[in-house]
Amino acid sequence: MPEEESIQILVVDDEDGPQEVLRIALASRGFQVKVAKNGRQACQMFDAAHFDLVLTDLKMPGMGGIELLRQIRERSPETIVVFMTGYASLDSAIEAVREGAYDYLTKPFRIEELYIAVKNAVERIKLIKENKKLFDELKRVHQKMKENPPDENLGGENRNLELLQALQRQLLQIYTRTGPINQVK
């Protein structure tokens, strides 16, 4: 599961044993993993570095997982958050999803369940990054078109149209991987 572009993962758990097992399991799959003992420490780490994925316990002393999720959303809305809890309930799962959790694992879980959740999250992270990259490219092309309007005598209008069509094809490729869409020709 290693990625060409490193995925940064933060594991937040107040128990040393599960924290270490997760760190080792994810590092063995090629991920960059940091650990935090509580929500406050996780927020401090977030202020110093970016994390693509956060795996957090739901119940922790001080700042719990739901409040941590809110803090992460303020700092980095694109970060994916997966909850892990030994105190699963329908109410806590609904609240976690309502607040923006990507997934919810009930402890004890098999390491294979973790790998599946992380694999799915990584796919989403890659799509988010690719969308951002294409959006930035589209903004760049649009700005370039505003600064240098096409010269109809030199075929500039055709070149701009070709660039926009190429971007449209790339965006369609991304969106078709996430589900069917209607293609506009």
PDB file of C-alpha atoms in Angstrom:
ATOM      1  CA  MET A   1       0.000   0.000   0.000  1.00  0.00           C
ATOM      2  CA  PRO A   2       2.965   2.458  -0.048  1.00  0.00           C
ATOM      3  CA  GLU A   3       2.266   5.611  -1.998  1.00  0.00           C
ATOM      4  CA  GLU A   4       4.442   7.502  -4.437  1.00  0.00           C
ATOM      5  CA  GLU A   5       3.595  10.616  -2.449  1.00  0.00           C
ATOM      6  CA  SER A   6       3.913   9.932   1.271  1.00  0.00           C
ATOM      7  CA  ILE A   7       0.700   9.871   3.292  1.00  0.00           C
ATOM      8  CA  GLN A   8       1.109  11.416   6.748  1.00  0.00           C
ATOM      9  CA  ILE A   9      -0.885   9.628   9.462  1.00  0.00           C
ATOM     10  CA  LEU A  10      -1.479  10.713  13.043  1.00  0.00           C
ATOM     11  CA  VAL A  11      -2.606   8.060  15.559  1.00  0.00           C
ATOM     12  CA  VAL A  12      -4.273   9.486  18.673  1.00  0.00           C
ATOM     13  CA  ASP A  13      -4.870   7.079  21.564  1.00  0.00           C
ATOM     14  CA  ASP A  14      -4.362   7.459  25.292  1.00  0.00           C
ATOM     15  CA  GLU A  15      -3.356   3.785  25.629  1.00  0.00           C
ATOM     16  CA  ASP A  16       0.252   2.905  24.768  1.00  0.00           C
ATOM     17  CA  GLY A  17      -0.413  -0.678  23.612  1.00  0.00           C
ATOM     18  CA  PRO A  18      -2.960   0.003  20.840  1.00  0.00           C
ATOM     19  CA  GLN A  19      -1.067   3.144  19.834  1.00  0.00           C
ATOM     20  CA  GLU A  20       2.163   1.201  19.296  1.00  0.00           C
ATOM     21  CA  VAL A  21       0.446  -1.663  17.435  1.00  0.00           C
ATOM     22  CA  LEU A  22      -1.128   0.818  15.019  1.00  0.00           C
ATOM     23  CA  ARG A  23       2.132   2.700  14.524  1.00  0.00           C
ATOM     24  CA  ILE A  24       4.050  -0.483  13.704  1.00  0.00           C
ATOM     25  CA  ALA A  25       1.302  -1.928  11.475  1.00  0.00           C
ATOM     26  CA  LEU A  26       0.971   1.247   9.413  1.00  0.00           C
ATOM     27  CA  ALA A  27       4.705   1.949   9.223  1.00  0.00           C
ATOM     28  CA  SER A  28       5.222  -1.606   7.934  1.00  0.00           C
ATOM     29  CA  ARG A  29       2.945  -0.659   5.026  1.00  0.00           C
ATOM     30  CA  GLY A  30       5.107   2.346   4.128  1.00  0.00           C
ATOM     31  CA  PHE A  31       3.184   5.138   5.826  1.00  0.00           C
ATOM     32  CA  GLN A  32       4.711   8.007   7.788  1.00  0.00           C
ATOM     33  CA  VAL A  33       3.136   7.646  11.259  1.00  0.00           C
ATOM     34  CA  LYS A  34       3.241   9.944  14.279  1.00  0.00           C
ATOM     35  CA  VAL A  35       1.483   9.323  17.580  1.00  0.00           C
ATOM     36  CA  ALA A  36      -0.211  11.533  20.143  1.00  0.00           C
ATOM     37  CA  LYS A  37      -1.424  10.549  23.614  1.00  0.00           C
ATOM     38  CA  ASN A  38      -4.416  12.898  23.679  1.00  0.00           C
ATOM     39  CA  GLY A  39      -6.392  15.471  21.758  1.00  0.00           C
ATOM     40  CA  ARG A  40      -4.442  18.460  23.063  1.00  0.00           C
ATOM     41  CA  GLN A  41      -1.119  16.937  21.958  1.00  0.00           C
ATOM     42  CA  ALA A  42      -2.664  16.055  18.578  1.00  0.00           C
ATOM     43  CA  CYS A  43      -3.730  19.687  18.073  1.00  0.00           C
ATOM     44  CA  GLN A  44      -0.215  20.895  18.907  1.00  0.00           C
ATOM     45  CA  MET A  45       1.209  18.430  16.379  1.00  0.00           C
ATOM     46  CA  PHE A  46      -1.331  19.629  13.797  1.00  0.00           C
ATOM     47  CA  ASP A  47      -0.192  23.203  14.320  1.00  0.00           C
ATOM     48  CA  ALA A  48       3.377  22.135  13.514  1.00  0.00           C
ATOM     49  CA  ALA A  49       2.754  19.723  10.608  1.00  0.00           C
ATOM     50  CA  HIS A  50       0.085  18.584   8.154  1.00  0.00           C
ATOM     51  CA  PHE A  51      -1.532  15.150   8.444  1.00  0.00           C
ATOM     52  CA  ASP A  52      -3.589  13.545   5.677  1.00  0.00           C
ATOM     53  CA  LEU A  53      -5.240  10.957   7.920  1.00  0.00           C
ATOM     54  CA  VAL A  54      -6.015  10.861  11.632  1.00  0.00           C
ATOM     55  CA  LEU A  55      -6.923   7.644  13.446  1.00  0.00           C
ATOM     56  CA  THR A  56      -8.309   8.628  16.821  1.00  0.00           C
ATOM     57  CA  ASP A  57      -9.842   7.000  19.837  1.00  0.00           C
ATOM     58  CA  LEU A  58     -13.314   8.289  20.602  1.00  0.00           C
ATOM     59  CA  LYS A  59     -13.053   8.345  24.417  1.00  0.00           C
ATOM     60  CA  MET A  60      -9.959  10.019  25.846  1.00  0.00           C
ATOM     61  CA  PRO A  61      -9.372  12.082  28.977  1.00  0.00           C
ATOM     62  CA  GLY A  62      -9.445  15.826  28.410  1.00  0.00           C
ATOM     63  CA  MET A  63     -10.328  16.374  24.787  1.00  0.00           C
ATOM     64  CA  GLY A  64     -12.325  13.474  23.337  1.00  0.00           C
ATOM     65  CA  GLY A  65     -12.369  12.330  19.727  1.00  0.00           C
ATOM     66  CA  ILE A  66     -15.405  14.368  18.663  1.00  0.00           C
ATOM     67  CA  GLU A  67     -13.868  17.630  19.915  1.00  0.00           C
ATOM     68  CA  LEU A  68     -10.569  16.658  18.270  1.00  0.00           C
ATOM     69  CA  LEU A  69     -12.428  16.118  14.993  1.00  0.00           C
ATOM     70  CA  ARG A  70     -13.890  19.634  15.265  1.00  0.00           C
ATOM     71  CA  GLN A  71     -10.435  21.085  15.920  1.00  0.00           C
ATOM     72  CA  ILE A  72      -8.982  19.201  12.939  1.00  0.00           C
ATOM     73  CA  ARG A  73     -11.793  20.474  10.675  1.00  0.00           C
ATOM     74  CA  GLU A  74     -10.875  24.047  11.642  1.00  0.00           C
ATOM     75  CA  ARG A  75      -7.190  23.485  10.900  1.00  0.00           C
ATOM     76  CA  SER A  76      -7.431  21.225   7.856  1.00  0.00           C
ATOM     77  CA  PRO A  77     -10.883  20.488   6.392  1.00  0.00           C
ATOM     78  CA  GLU A  78      -9.466  18.016   3.856  1.00  0.00           C
ATOM     79  CA  THR A  79      -7.905  15.745   6.513  1.00  0.00           C
ATOM     80  CA  ILE A  80      -9.654  12.377   6.791  1.00  0.00           C
ATOM     81  CA  VAL A  81     -10.591  11.251  10.315  1.00  0.00           C
ATOM     82  CA  VAL A  82     -11.288   7.632  11.300  1.00  0.00           C
ATOM     83  CA  PHE A  83     -12.608   6.848  14.768  1.00  0.00           C
ATOM     84  CA  MET A  84     -11.672   3.806  16.810  1.00  0.00           C
ATOM     85  CA  THR A  85     -13.583   2.966  19.954  1.00  0.00           C
ATOM     86  CA  GLY A  86     -14.177   0.249  22.463  1.00  0.00           C
ATOM     87  CA  TYR A  87     -17.376   2.021  23.538  1.00  0.00           C
ATOM     88  CA  ALA A  88     -19.347   1.762  20.323  1.00  0.00           C
ATOM     89  CA  SER A  89     -22.936   2.876  20.277  1.00  0.00           C
ATOM     90  CA  LEU A  90     -25.309   3.914  17.547  1.00  0.00           C
ATOM     91  CA  ASP A  91     -25.476   7.415  19.034  1.00  0.00           C
ATOM     92  CA  SER A  92     -21.686   7.865  19.029  1.00  0.00           C
ATOM     93  CA  ALA A  93     -21.432   6.543  15.464  1.00  0.00           C
ATOM     94  CA  ILE A  94     -24.159   8.919  14.270  1.00  0.00           C
ATOM     95  CA  GLU A  95     -22.524  11.864  16.035  1.00  0.00           C
ATOM     96  CA  ALA A  96     -19.113  10.999  14.564  1.00  0.00           C
ATOM     97  CA  VAL A  97     -20.493  10.787  11.033  1.00  0.00           C
ATOM     98  CA  ARG A  98     -22.533  13.956  11.510  1.00  0.00           C
ATOM     99  CA  GLU A  99     -19.357  15.796  12.536  1.00  0.00           C
ATOM    100  CA  GLY A 100     -17.537  14.537   9.425  1.00  0.00           C
ATOM    101  CA  ALA A 101     -15.833  11.254  10.378  1.00  0.00           C
ATOM    102  CA  TYR A 102     -14.860   9.163   7.384  1.00  0.00           C
ATOM    103  CA  ASP A 103     -15.050   5.776   9.110  1.00  0.00           C
ATOM    104  CA  TYR A 104     -15.717   4.206  12.494  1.00  0.00           C
ATOM    105  CA  LEU A 105     -13.930   1.069  13.768  1.00  0.00           C
ATOM    106  CA  THR A 106     -15.065  -0.841  16.838  1.00  0.00           C
ATOM    107  CA  LYS A 107     -12.315  -2.138  19.126  1.00  0.00           C
ATOM    108  CA  PRO A 108     -11.087  -4.754  19.160  1.00  0.00           C
ATOM    109  CA  PHE A 109     -10.760  -4.860  15.387  1.00  0.00           C
ATOM    110  CA  ARG A 110      -8.678  -7.104  13.191  1.00  0.00           C
ATOM    111  CA  ILE A 111      -5.646  -5.450  11.646  1.00  0.00           C
ATOM    112  CA  GLU A 112      -7.086  -6.316   8.227  1.00  0.00           C
ATOM    113  CA  GLU A 113     -10.124  -4.113   9.026  1.00  0.00           C
ATOM    114  CA  LEU A 114      -7.721  -1.273   9.767  1.00  0.00           C
ATOM    115  CA  TYR A 115      -5.894  -1.808   6.469  1.00  0.00           C
ATOM    116  CA  ILE A 116      -9.188  -1.691   4.566  1.00  0.00           C
ATOM    117  CA  ALA A 117     -10.256   1.539   6.287  1.00  0.00           C
ATOM    118  CA  VAL A 118      -6.841   3.106   5.637  1.00  0.00           C
ATOM    119  CA  LYS A 119      -6.782   1.913   2.013  1.00  0.00           C
ATOM    120  CA  ASN A 120     -10.187   3.510   1.397  1.00  0.00           C
ATOM    121  CA  ALA A 121      -9.119   6.713   3.133  1.00  0.00           C
ATOM    122  CA  VAL A 122      -5.906   6.855   1.076  1.00  0.00           C
ATOM    123  CA  GLU A 123      -7.916   6.582  -2.143  1.00  0.00           C
ATOM    124  CA  ARG A 124     -10.020   9.512  -1.029  1.00  0.00           C
ATOM    125  CA  ILE A 125      -6.910  11.491  -0.029  1.00  0.00           C
ATOM    126  CA  LYS A 126      -5.412  10.885  -3.464  1.00  0.00           C
ATOM    127  CA  LEU A 127      -8.608  12.092  -5.133  1.00  0.00           C
ATOM    128  CA  ILE A 128      -8.688  15.201  -2.960  1.00  0.00           C
ATOM    129  CA  LYS A 129      -5.064  15.990  -3.835  1.00  0.00           C
ATOM    130  CA  GLU A 130      -5.634  15.329  -7.529  1.00  0.00           C
ATOM    131  CA  ASN A 131      -8.752  17.511  -7.558  1.00  0.00           C
ATOM    132  CA  LYS A 132      -6.855  20.323  -5.858  1.00  0.00           C
ATOM    133  CA  LYS A 133      -4.008  20.023  -8.353  1.00  0.00           C
ATOM    134  CA  LEU A 134      -6.404  20.142 -11.322  1.00  0.00           C
ATOM    135  CA  PHE A 135      -8.369  23.008  -9.813  1.00  0.00           C
ATOM    136  CA  ASP A 136      -5.138  24.973  -9.356  1.00  0.00           C
ATOM    137  CA  GLU A 137      -4.193  24.225 -12.968  1.00  0.00           C
ATOM    138  CA  LEU A 138      -7.608  25.378 -14.148  1.00  0.00           C
ATOM    139  CA  LYS A 139      -7.201  28.625 -12.183  1.00  0.00           C
ATOM    140  CA  ARG A 140      -3.737  29.087 -13.714  1.00  0.00           C
ATOM    141  CA  VAL A 141      -5.063  28.595 -17.255  1.00  0.00           C
ATOM    142  CA  HIS A 142      -7.979  30.918 -16.590  1.00  0.00           C
ATOM    143  CA  GLN A 143      -5.633  33.616 -15.275  1.00  0.00           C
ATOM    144  CA  LYS A 144      -3.376  33.170 -18.284  1.00  0.00           C
ATOM    145  CA  MET A 145      -6.364  33.547 -20.604  1.00  0.00           C
ATOM    146  CA  LYS A 146      -7.394  36.755 -18.822  1.00  0.00           C
ATOM    147  CA  GLU A 147      -3.876  38.196 -19.098  1.00  0.00           C
ATOM    148  CA  ASN A 148      -3.409  37.144 -22.730  1.00  0.00           C
ATOM    149  CA  PRO A 149      -6.707  37.167 -24.593  1.00  0.00           C
ATOM    150  CA  PRO A 150      -6.676  34.964 -27.679  1.00  0.00           C
ATOM    151  CA  ASP A 151      -5.624  36.497 -30.951  1.00  0.00           C
ATOM    152  CA  GLU A 152      -8.139  35.175 -33.434  1.00  0.00           C
ATOM    153  CA  ASN A 153      -5.656  35.664 -36.281  1.00  0.00           C
ATOM    154  CA  LEU A 154      -3.151  33.306 -34.601  1.00  0.00           C
ATOM    155  CA  GLY A 155      -5.585  30.548 -33.603  1.00  0.00           C
ATOM    156  CA  GLY A 156      -5.320  31.424 -29.891  1.00  0.00           C
ATOM    157  CA  GLU A 157      -8.967  30.679 -29.309  1.00  0.00           C
ATOM    158  CA  ASN A 158      -8.440  27.089 -30.515  1.00  0.00           C
ATOM    159  CA  ARG A 159      -5.433  26.628 -28.196  1.00  0.00           C
ATOM    160  CA  ASN A 160      -7.405  27.844 -25.174  1.00  0.00           C
ATOM    161  CA  LEU A 161     -10.255  25.558 -26.082  1.00  0.00           C
ATOM    162  CA  GLU A 162      -7.830  22.621 -26.362  1.00  0.00           C
ATOM    163  CA  LEU A 163      -6.398  23.376 -22.899  1.00  0.00           C
ATOM    164  CA  LEU A 164      -9.831  23.566 -21.314  1.00  0.00           C
ATOM    165  CA  GLN A 165     -10.934  20.340 -23.027  1.00  0.00           C
ATOM    166  CA  ALA A 166      -7.804  18.567 -21.746  1.00  0.00           C
ATOM    167  CA  LEU A 167      -8.604  19.705 -18.209  1.00  0.00           C
ATOM    168  CA  GLN A 168     -12.198  18.582 -18.625  1.00  0.00           C
ATOM    169  CA  ARG A 169     -11.010  15.094 -19.692  1.00  0.00           C
ATOM    170  CA  GLN A 170      -8.741  14.866 -16.653  1.00  0.00           C
ATOM    171  CA  LEU A 171     -11.553  15.904 -14.315  1.00  0.00           C
ATOM    172  CA  LEU A 172     -13.858  13.335 -15.905  1.00  0.00           C
ATOM    173  CA  GLN A 173     -11.261  10.621 -15.291  1.00  0.00           C
ATOM    174  CA  ILE A 174     -11.157  11.514 -11.605  1.00  0.00           C
ATOM    175  CA  TYR A 175     -14.899  11.672 -11.152  1.00  0.00           C
ATOM    176  CA  THR A 176     -15.588   8.445 -13.022  1.00  0.00           C
ATOM    177  CA  ARG A 177     -13.384   6.633 -10.494  1.00  0.00           C
ATOM    178  CA  THR A 178     -15.629   7.817  -7.684  1.00  0.00           C
ATOM    179  CA  GLY A 179     -18.906   6.922  -9.325  1.00  0.00           C
ATOM    180  CA  PRO A 180     -20.861   7.259 -12.543  1.00  0.00           C
ATOM    181  CA  ILE A 181     -21.486  10.713 -13.935  1.00  0.00           C
ATOM    182  CA  ASN A 182     -23.092  11.960 -17.091  1.00  0.00           C
ATOM    183  CA  GLN A 183     -20.526  12.918 -19.669  1.00  0.00           C
ATOM    184  CA  VAL A 184     -21.069  16.227 -21.382  1.00  0.00           C
ATOM    185  CA  LYS A 185     -19.724  16.451 -24.919  1.00  0.00           C
TER     186      LYS A 185
END
